[in-house]
XYZ file of C-alpha atoms in Angstrom:
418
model
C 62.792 74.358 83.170
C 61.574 74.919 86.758
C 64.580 76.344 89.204
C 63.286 77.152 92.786
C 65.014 79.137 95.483
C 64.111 77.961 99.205
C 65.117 80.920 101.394
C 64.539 83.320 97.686
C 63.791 86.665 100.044
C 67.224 86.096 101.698
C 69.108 89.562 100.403
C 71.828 87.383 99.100
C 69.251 86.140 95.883
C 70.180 88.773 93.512
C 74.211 87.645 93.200
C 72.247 84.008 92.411
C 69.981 86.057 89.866
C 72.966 87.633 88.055
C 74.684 84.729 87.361
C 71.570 83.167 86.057
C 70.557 86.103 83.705
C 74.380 85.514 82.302
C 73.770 81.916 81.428
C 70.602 81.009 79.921
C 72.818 78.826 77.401
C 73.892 76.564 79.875
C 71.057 77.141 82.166
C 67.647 77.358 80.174
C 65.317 78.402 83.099
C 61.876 79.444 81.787
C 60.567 79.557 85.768
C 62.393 81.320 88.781
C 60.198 80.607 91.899
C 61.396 82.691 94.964
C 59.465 80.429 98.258
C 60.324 82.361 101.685
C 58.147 82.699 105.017
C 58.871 86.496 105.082
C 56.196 87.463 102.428
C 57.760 91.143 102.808
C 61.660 90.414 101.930
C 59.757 88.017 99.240
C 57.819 90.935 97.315
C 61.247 92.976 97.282
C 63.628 90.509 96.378
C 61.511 88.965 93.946
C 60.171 92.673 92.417
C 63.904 93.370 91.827
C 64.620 89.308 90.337
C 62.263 90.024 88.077
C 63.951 93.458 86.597
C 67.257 91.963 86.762
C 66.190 89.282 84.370
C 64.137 91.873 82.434
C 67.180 94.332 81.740
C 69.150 91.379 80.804
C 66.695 89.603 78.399
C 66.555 86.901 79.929
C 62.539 85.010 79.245
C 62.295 82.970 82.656
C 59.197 84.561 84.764
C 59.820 84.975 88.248
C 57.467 83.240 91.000
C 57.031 83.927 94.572
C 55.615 82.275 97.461
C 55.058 81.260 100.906
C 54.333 77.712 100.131
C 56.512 75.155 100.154
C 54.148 72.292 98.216
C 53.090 74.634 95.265
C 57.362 75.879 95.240
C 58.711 72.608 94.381
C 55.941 71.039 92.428
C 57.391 70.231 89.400
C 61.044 71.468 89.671
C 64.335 70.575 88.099
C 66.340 71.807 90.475
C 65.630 73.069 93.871
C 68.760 75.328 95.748
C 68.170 75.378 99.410
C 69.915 78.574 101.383
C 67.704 79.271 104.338
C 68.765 80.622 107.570
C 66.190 78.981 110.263
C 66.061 82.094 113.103
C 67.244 84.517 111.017
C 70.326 86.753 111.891
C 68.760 86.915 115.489
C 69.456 83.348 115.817
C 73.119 83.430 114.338
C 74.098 86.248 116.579
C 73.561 83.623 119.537
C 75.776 81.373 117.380
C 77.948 83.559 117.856
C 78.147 84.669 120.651
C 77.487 82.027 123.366
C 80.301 79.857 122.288
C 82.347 83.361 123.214
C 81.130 83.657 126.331
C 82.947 80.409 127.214
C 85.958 81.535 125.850
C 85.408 79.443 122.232
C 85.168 80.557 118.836
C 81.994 82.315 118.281
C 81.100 81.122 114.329
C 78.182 80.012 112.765
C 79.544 77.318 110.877
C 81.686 75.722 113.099
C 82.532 74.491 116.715
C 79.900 75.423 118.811
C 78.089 77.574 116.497
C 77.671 75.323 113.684
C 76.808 72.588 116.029
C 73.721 75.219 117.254
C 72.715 75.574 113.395
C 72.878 72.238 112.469
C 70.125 71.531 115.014
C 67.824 73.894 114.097
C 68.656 73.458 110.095
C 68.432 69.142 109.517
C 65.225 68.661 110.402
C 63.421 71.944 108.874
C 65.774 70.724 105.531
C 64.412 66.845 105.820
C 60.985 68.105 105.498
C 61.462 70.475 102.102
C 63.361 67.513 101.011
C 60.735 64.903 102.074
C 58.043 67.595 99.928
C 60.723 67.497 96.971
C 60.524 63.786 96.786
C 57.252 63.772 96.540
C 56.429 66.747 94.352
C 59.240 66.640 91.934
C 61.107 63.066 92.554
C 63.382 63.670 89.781
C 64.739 67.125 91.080
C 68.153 67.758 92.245
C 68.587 69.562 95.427
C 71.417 71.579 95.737
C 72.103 72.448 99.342
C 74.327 75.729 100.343
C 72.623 75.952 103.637
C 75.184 75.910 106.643
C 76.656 73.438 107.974
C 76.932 72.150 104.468
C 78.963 68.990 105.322
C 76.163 67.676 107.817
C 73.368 69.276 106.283
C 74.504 67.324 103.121
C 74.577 64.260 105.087
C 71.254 64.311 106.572
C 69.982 64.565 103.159
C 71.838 61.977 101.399
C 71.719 59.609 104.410
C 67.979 60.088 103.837
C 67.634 59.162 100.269
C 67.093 62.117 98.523
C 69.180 63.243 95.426
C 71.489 65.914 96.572
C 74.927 67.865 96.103
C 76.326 69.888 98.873
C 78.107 73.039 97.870
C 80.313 75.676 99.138
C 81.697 78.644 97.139
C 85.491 78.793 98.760
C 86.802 76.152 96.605
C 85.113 78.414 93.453
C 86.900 81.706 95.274
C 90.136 80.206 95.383
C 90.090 78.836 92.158
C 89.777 82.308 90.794
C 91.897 83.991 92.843
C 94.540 81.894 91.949
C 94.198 82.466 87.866
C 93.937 85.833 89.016
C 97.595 86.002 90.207
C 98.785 83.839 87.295
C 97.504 85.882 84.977
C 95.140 83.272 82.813
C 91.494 82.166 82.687
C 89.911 79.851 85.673
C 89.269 77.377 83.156
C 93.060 76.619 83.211
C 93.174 76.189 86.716
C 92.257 73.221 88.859
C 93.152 72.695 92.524
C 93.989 69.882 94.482
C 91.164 70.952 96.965
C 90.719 68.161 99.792
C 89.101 67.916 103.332
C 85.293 68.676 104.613
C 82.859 71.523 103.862
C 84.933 74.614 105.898
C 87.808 72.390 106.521
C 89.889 72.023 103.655
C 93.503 72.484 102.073
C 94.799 73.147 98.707
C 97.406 71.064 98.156
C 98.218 71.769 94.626
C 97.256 74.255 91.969
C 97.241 72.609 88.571
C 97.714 75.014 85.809
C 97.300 73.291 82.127
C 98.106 70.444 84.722
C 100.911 71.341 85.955
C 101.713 72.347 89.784
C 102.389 75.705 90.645
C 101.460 75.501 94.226
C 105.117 75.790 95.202
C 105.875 79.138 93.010
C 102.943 80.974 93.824
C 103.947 80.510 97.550
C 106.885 81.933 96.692
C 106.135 84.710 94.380
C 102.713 85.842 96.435
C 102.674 85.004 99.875
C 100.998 87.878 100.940
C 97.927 87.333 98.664
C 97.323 83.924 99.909
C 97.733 84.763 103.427
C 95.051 87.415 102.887
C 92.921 84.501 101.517
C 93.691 81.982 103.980
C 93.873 84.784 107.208
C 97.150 83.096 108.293
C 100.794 84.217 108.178
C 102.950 83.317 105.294
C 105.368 81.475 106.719
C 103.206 79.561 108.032
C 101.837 78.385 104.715
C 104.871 77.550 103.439
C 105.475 75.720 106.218
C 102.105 73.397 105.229
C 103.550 73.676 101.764
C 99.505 74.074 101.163
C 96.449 76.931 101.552
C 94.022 76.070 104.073
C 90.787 77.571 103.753
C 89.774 80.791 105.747
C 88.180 78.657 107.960
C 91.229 76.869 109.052
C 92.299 80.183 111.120
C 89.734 79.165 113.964
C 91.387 75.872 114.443
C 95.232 77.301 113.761
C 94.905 80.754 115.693
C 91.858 80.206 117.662
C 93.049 82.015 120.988
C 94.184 85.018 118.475
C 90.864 85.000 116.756
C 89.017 84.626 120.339
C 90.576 87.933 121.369
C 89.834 89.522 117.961
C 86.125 88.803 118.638
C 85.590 89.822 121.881
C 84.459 93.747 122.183
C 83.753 93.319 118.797
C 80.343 93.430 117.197
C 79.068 89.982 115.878
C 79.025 89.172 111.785
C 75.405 88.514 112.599
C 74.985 92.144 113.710
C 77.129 93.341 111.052
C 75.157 91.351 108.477
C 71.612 92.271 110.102
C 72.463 96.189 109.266
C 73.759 95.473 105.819
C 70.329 93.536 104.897
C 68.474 96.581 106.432
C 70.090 98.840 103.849
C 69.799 96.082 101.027
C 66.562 95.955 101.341
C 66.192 99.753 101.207
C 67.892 99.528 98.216
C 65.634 96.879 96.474
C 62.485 98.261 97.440
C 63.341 101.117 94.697
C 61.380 100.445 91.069
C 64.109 101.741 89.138
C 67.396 98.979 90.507
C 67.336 96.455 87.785
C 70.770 95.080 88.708
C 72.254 93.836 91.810
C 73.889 96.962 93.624
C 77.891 97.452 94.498
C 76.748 96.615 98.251
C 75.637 93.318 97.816
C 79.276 92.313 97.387
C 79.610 93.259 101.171
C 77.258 90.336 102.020
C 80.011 87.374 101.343
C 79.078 84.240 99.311
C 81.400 85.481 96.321
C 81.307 83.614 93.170
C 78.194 81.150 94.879
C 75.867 82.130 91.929
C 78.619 80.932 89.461
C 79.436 77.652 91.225
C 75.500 76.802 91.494
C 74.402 77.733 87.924
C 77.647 75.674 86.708
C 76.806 72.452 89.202
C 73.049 72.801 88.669
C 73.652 72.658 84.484
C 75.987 70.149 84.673
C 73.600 67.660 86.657
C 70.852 68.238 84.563
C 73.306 67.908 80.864
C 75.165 64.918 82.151
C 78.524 67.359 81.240
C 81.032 64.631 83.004
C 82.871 67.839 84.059
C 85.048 68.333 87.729
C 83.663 70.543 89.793
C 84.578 70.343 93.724
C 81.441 69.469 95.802
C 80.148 67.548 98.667
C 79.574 64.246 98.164
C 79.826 60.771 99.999
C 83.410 59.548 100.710
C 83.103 56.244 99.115
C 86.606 55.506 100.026
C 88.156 58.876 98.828
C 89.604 59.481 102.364
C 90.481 55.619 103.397
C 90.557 56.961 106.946
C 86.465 57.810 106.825
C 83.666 55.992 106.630
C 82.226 55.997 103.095
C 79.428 57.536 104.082
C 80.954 60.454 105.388
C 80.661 63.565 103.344
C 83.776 64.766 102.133
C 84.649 68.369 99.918
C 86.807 67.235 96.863
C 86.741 67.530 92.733
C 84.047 65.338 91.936
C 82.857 64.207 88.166
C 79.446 65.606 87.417
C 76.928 63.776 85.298
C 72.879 63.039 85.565
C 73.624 60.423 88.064
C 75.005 62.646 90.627
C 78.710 63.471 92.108
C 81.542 60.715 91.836
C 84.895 61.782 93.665
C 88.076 61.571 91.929
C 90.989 59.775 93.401
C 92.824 62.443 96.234
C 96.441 61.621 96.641
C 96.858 60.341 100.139
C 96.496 63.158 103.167
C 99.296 64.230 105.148
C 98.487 63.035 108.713
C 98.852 66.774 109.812
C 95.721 66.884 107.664
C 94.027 63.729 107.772
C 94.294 63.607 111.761
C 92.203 67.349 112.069
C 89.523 65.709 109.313
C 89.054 62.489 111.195
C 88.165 64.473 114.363
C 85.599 67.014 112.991
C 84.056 64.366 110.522
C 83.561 62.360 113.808
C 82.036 65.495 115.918
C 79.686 65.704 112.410
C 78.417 62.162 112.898
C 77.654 62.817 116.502
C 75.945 66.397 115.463
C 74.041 64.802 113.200
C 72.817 62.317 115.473
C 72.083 65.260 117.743
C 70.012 67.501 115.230
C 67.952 63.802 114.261
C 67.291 62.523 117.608
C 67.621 65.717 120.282
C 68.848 65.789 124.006
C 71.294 67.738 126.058
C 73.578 64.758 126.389
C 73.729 64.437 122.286
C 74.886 67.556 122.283
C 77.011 67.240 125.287
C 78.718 64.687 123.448
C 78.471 66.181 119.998
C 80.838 69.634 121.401
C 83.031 66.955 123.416
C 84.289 65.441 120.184
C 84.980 69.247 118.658
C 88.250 70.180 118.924
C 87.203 73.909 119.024
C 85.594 72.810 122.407
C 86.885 69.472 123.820
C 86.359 70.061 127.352
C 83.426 68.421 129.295
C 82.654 71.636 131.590
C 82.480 73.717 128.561
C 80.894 71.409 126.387
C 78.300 70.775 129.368
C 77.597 73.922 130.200
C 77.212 75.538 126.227
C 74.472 72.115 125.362
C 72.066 73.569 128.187
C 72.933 77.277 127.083
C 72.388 76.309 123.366
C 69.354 74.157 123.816
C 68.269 77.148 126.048
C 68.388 79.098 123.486
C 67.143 77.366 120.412
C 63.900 76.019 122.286
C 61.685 77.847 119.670
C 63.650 75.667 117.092
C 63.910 72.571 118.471
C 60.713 70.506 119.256
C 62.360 68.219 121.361
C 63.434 70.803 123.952
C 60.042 72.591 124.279
């Protein structure tokens, strides 16, 4: 079986290696194919792919290449986690959106907005090249903005599953504190890619939400980056990504004089690569863990068997609403437990959202129709309007003036603004 990696010399491709070389059984790969632009991050990732698999036994040979066509022919499953621009382009994700006194993220508000039009159409055509070359492959996209990204492909016809690792993260944390294995522990995991809430944490089906609140408040503030109180208050965990929306003016003031993630992220590559250039590193090194995207190899090899087996198993993924959410359109994409077979993703019921909830998801799923629109069609005044309908932005000076500064900025990306 055929697994290819688009975006394989990103330094993040040996955690995704690992957790392949530990499940053949589930995951029978016999081909790894490694397709990047950057032929040099290519040769060093995929030189130190191939010893990891070596060392651990494993018989899948490892491909690379620079071409997209001769990548996909033929594949099973394709995982996309490119990063159009590079860290160069991120750190202006970052930090223009500052500049006007907004959150400076790549994911979200004005950041993820500047992504997402770079990313959808450079994502349409691999996907258009899938279709053709290997029209019964499923893509599984973990390329920011997931949610819209996600979208753009299903809205387009192709067979894909969004995914993001926090709902994986969590999940493990949480048997972590009880003291049992993950595979005891579901969550009641609802909302959009980077906007979501736990609202219950089923062990042997059973909700202990309420006493873990109690009994480690400090742990799951750590993982949700908001105070305790406050999450007993919600009488839920948002995600990590919540804390922009809940404390942006706090996390504003944290950011500025600080150094971006981007340039944070750029140095830690530098040294990764340093590292993987040496013969003798046949597993991934201790620093790698520094890079974020924990337990994303796991999550992928799990979703990625479980497509191709027809398993029937719940795994929490990005899929179209369908209904899940009555307040949505069912073709929104939505983050929730979803059954897994050959036929795709099917959500499971959610109980209904509190409107404390439901009222935040119904804005940014409507600022992701109107970014999507935006990354398809181009113009200022798409954007304009796409960071008008984000609460992280809202207001029609700033939301004017960061479209021309993003679009500015992206030209090289964007073929409509050349």
């Amino acid at each position: 079986m055929k697994l290819t990696v688009i975006g394989g010399g990103s330094t993040y491709t040996p955690e995704l290696v690992d957790g392949l070389a530990r499940a053949h059984a589930a995951l029978p790969v016999s081909e790894l194919v490694l397709a990047d632009p950057d032929a040099g991050r290519l040769e060093l990732v995929g030189g130190l792919a191939a010893r990891m698999l070596a060392r651990a036994g494993h018989p899948a040979r490892v491909g690379t290449t620079g071409d997209l066509d001769e990548a996909v022919a033929g594949a099973a499953v394709v995982l996309l986690q490119l990063r159009v621009g590079g860290q160069a382009a991120r750190h202006l994700d970052e930090t223009l959106p500052l500049a006007c006194g907004c959150v400076g993220q790549e994911t979200t508000g004005a950041g993820g907005l500047a992504k997402a039009l770079r990313t959808v159409p450079v994502v349409l055509d691999i996907a258009a090249r899938v279709a053709a070359r290997a029209p019964d492959a499923w893509i599984v996209d973990f390329t920011n903005p997931v949610g819209i990204v996600t979208r753009a492909l299903l809205d387009a016809g192709h067979r894909a599953v969004g995914l993001c690792n926090v709902a994986i993260g969590f999940q493990r944390r949480a048997a972590a504190l009880l003291g049992v294995p993950p595979g005891r522990v579901s969550l009641g995991h609802a909302g959009l890619n980077h906007l979501t809430w736990v609202r219950s944490v089923l062990l042997d089906g059973t909700d202990v939400l309420p006493d873990l609140l109690d009994r480690h408040p400090d742990d799951l503030a750590a993982v949700s980056g908001l105070p305790a109180p406050f999450l007993r208050g919600l009488g839920a965990v948002p995600s990590y990504y919540l804390r922009y929306f809940y404390a942006h003016d706090r996390v504003v003031d944290e950011q500025r004089g600080a150094p971006s993630r981007a340039e944070e992220v750029a140095a830690l590559e530098r040294d990764l690569l340093d590292l993987y250039a040496d013969p003798a590193l046949d597993t991934k090194p201790a620093r790698l863990g520094e890079r974020g995207g924990a337990f994303y190899s796991e999550a992928a090899v799990q979703l990625a068997a479980s497509l191709l087996a027809d398993t029937g198993d719940v795994q929490v993924v990005n899929v179209r609403n369908r209904g899940t959410l009555p307040f949505l359109d069912d073709r929104a994409v939505i983050e929730v437990p979803a059954r897994i077979t050959a036929s795709g993703a099917v959500p499971l019921p959610v109980p209904p959202v509190e409107p404390l909830f439901a009222g935040l998801i119904a804005h940014v799923s409507a600022y992701e129709e109107l970014a999507l629109d935006a990354a398809l069609r181009g113009g200022v005044d798409r954007v304009t309007a796409a960071l008008l309908a984000h609460p992280l932005v809202g207001q029609f000076d700033v939301a004017e003036r960061l479209a021309r500064d993003l679009v500015a900025a992206n030209r090289a990306h964007l073929p409509w603004a050349a």
